[in-house]
Tab-separated table of C-alpha atoms in Angstrom:
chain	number	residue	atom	x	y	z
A	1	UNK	CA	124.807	67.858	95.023
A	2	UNK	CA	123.991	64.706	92.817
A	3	UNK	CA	122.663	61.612	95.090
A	4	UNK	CA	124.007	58.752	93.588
A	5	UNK	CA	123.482	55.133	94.739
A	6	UNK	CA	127.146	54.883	95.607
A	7	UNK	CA	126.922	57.890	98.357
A	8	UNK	CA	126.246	56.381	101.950
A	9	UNK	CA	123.331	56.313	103.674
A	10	UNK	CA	124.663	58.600	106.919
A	11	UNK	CA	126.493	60.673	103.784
A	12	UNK	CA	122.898	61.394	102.666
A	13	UNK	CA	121.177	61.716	105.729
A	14	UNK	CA	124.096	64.083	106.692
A	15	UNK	CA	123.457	66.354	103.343
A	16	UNK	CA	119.395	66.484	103.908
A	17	UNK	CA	119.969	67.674	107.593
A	18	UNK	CA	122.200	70.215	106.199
A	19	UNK	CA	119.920	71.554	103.748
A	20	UNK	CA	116.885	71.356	106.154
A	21	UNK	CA	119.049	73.393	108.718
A	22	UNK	CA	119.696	76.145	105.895
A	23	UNK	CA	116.181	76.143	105.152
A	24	UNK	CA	115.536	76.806	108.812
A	25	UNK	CA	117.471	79.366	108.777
A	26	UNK	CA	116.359	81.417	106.150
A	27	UNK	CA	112.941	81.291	107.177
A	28	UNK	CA	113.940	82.690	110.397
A	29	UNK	CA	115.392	85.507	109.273
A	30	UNK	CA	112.820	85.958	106.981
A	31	UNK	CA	110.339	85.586	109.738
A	32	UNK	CA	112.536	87.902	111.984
A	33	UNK	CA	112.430	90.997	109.996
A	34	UNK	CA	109.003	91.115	109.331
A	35	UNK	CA	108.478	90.761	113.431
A	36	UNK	CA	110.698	93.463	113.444
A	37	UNK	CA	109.407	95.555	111.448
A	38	UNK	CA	105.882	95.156	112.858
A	39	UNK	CA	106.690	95.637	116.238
A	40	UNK	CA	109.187	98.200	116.261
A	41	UNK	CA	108.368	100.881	113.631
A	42	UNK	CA	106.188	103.800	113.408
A	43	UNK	CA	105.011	105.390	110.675
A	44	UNK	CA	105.009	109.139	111.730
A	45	UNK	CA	104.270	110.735	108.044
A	46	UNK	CA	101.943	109.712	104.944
A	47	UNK	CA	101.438	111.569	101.796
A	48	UNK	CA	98.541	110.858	99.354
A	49	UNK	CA	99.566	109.603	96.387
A	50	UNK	CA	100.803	111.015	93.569
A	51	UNK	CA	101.628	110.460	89.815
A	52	UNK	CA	104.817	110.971	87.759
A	53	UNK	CA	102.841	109.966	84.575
A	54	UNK	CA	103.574	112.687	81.554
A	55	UNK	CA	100.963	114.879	80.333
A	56	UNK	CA	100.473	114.203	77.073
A	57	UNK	CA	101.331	110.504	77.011
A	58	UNK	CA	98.845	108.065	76.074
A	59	UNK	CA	96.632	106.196	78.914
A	60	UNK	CA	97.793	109.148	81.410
A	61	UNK	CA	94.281	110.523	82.236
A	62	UNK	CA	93.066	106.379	83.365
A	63	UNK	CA	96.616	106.400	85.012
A	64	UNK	CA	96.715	109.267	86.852
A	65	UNK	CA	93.076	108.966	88.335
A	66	UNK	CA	93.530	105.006	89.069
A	67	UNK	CA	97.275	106.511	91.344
A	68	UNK	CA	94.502	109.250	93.318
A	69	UNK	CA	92.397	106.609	94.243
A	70	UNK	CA	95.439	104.583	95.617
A	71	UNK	CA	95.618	105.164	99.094
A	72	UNK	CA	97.313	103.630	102.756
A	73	UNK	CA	97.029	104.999	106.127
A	74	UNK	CA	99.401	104.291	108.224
A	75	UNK	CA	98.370	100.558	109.444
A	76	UNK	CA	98.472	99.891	105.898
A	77	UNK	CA	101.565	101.407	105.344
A	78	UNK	CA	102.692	99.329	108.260
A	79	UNK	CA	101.100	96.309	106.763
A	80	UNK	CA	103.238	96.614	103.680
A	81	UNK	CA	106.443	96.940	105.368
A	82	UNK	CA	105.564	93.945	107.620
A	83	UNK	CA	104.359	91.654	105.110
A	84	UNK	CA	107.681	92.844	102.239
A	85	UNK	CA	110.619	91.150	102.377
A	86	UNK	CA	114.238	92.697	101.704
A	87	UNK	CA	115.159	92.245	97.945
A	88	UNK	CA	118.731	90.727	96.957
A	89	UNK	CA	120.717	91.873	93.942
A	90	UNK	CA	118.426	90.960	90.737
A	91	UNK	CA	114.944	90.530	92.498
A	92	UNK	CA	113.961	93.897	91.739
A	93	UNK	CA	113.153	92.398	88.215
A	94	UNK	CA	110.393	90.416	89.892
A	95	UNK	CA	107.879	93.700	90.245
A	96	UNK	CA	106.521	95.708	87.871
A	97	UNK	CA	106.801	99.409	88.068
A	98	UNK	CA	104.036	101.981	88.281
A	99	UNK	CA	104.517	105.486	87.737
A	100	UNK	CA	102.653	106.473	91.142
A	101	UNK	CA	103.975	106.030	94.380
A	102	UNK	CA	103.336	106.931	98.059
A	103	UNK	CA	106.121	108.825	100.786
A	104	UNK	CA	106.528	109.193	104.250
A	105	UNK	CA	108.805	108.698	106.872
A	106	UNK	CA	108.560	106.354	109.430
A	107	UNK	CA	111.133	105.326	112.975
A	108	UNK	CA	112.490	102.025	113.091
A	109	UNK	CA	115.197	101.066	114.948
A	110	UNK	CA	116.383	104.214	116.640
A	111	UNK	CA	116.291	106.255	113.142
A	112	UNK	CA	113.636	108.078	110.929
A	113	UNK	CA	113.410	106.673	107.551
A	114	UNK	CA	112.414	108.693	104.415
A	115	UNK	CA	110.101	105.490	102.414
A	116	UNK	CA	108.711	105.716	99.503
A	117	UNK	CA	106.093	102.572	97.940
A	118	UNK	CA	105.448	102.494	94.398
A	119	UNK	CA	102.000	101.006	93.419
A	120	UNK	CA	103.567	97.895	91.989
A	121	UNK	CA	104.723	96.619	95.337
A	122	UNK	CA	108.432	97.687	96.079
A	123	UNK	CA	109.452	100.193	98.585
A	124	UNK	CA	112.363	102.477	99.486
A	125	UNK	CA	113.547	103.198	102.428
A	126	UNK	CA	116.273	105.906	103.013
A	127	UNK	CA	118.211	107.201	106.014
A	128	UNK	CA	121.275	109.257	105.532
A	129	UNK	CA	123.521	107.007	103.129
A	130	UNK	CA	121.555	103.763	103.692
A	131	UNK	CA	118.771	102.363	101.512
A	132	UNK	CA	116.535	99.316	101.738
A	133	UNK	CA	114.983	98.141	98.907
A	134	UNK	CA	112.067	96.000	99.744
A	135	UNK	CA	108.698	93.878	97.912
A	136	UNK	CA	105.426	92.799	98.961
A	137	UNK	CA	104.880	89.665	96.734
A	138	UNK	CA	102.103	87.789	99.585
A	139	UNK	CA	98.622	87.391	98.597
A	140	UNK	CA	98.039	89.714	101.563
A	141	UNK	CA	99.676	92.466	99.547
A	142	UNK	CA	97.507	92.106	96.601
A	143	UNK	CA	94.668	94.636	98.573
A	144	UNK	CA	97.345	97.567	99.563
A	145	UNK	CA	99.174	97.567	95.784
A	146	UNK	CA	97.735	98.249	92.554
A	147	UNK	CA	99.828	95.809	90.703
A	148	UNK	CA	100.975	92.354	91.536
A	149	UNK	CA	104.168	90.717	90.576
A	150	UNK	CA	102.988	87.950	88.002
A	151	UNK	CA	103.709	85.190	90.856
A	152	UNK	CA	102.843	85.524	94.715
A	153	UNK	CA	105.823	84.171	96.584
């Protein structure tokens, strides 16, 4: 919307209430998945890490022995899902992409979930034909990743 001087004042008070209500609202429901996440899943399974760098490539010693240091238990993997937030068409492009992830499965709300977390900060979850693509983009994610996205959210 362009605010010209020829819109009325109610017009304009009208338009900022409106945006401030939509802003409300999406931080709600941002707000209300990661309380629901915290409080209502359980991570029942974590694997150690593990790399799908190819022998031979260049770098893939460093790479591989940097993804078998990487490790969560399951508070951290808990942490990660609490603190990510659901990722829209296109925001995948945000994250990098390392070739080393961690799996599991975990129970939230009334189903088992297959996850898996790559080091760069997205994670998968799967259950039957559903997936979830999440990222953990907070500062607080910067200690349970390897790799950042280039700018905390």
């Amino acid at each position: 919307m362009i605010w010209t001087s020829a819109m009325p004042s109610g017009a304009k008070c009208l338009a900022k209430a409106l945006i401030c209500a939509g802003l409300l609202v999406l931080a709600c429901q941002s707000r209300a998945l990661a309380d629901s996440v915290d409080s209502a899943i359980t991570i029942l399974d974590v694997s150690a890490s593990h790399s799908l760098s190819t022998p031979g490539a260049s770098g893939v010693a460093s790479d591989a022995d940097g993804c078998r240091a990487w490790s969560l238990d399951k508070q951290q993997v808990a942490s990660v899902f609490r603190l990510s937030t659901d990722l829209r068409e296109g925001e995948l492009h945000d994250y990098y992409w390392l070739p080393c992830s961690i799996k599991g499965h975990a129970r939230f709300q009334e189903a088992t979930w297959e996850f898996e977390i790559n080091a760069a900060g997205t994670s998968t979850w799967r259950n039957g034909d559903t997936t979830r693509l999440m990222g953990c983009a907070q500062l607080a994610c910067q200690s349970l990743v390897i790799l950042m996205p280039d700018q905390n959210r």
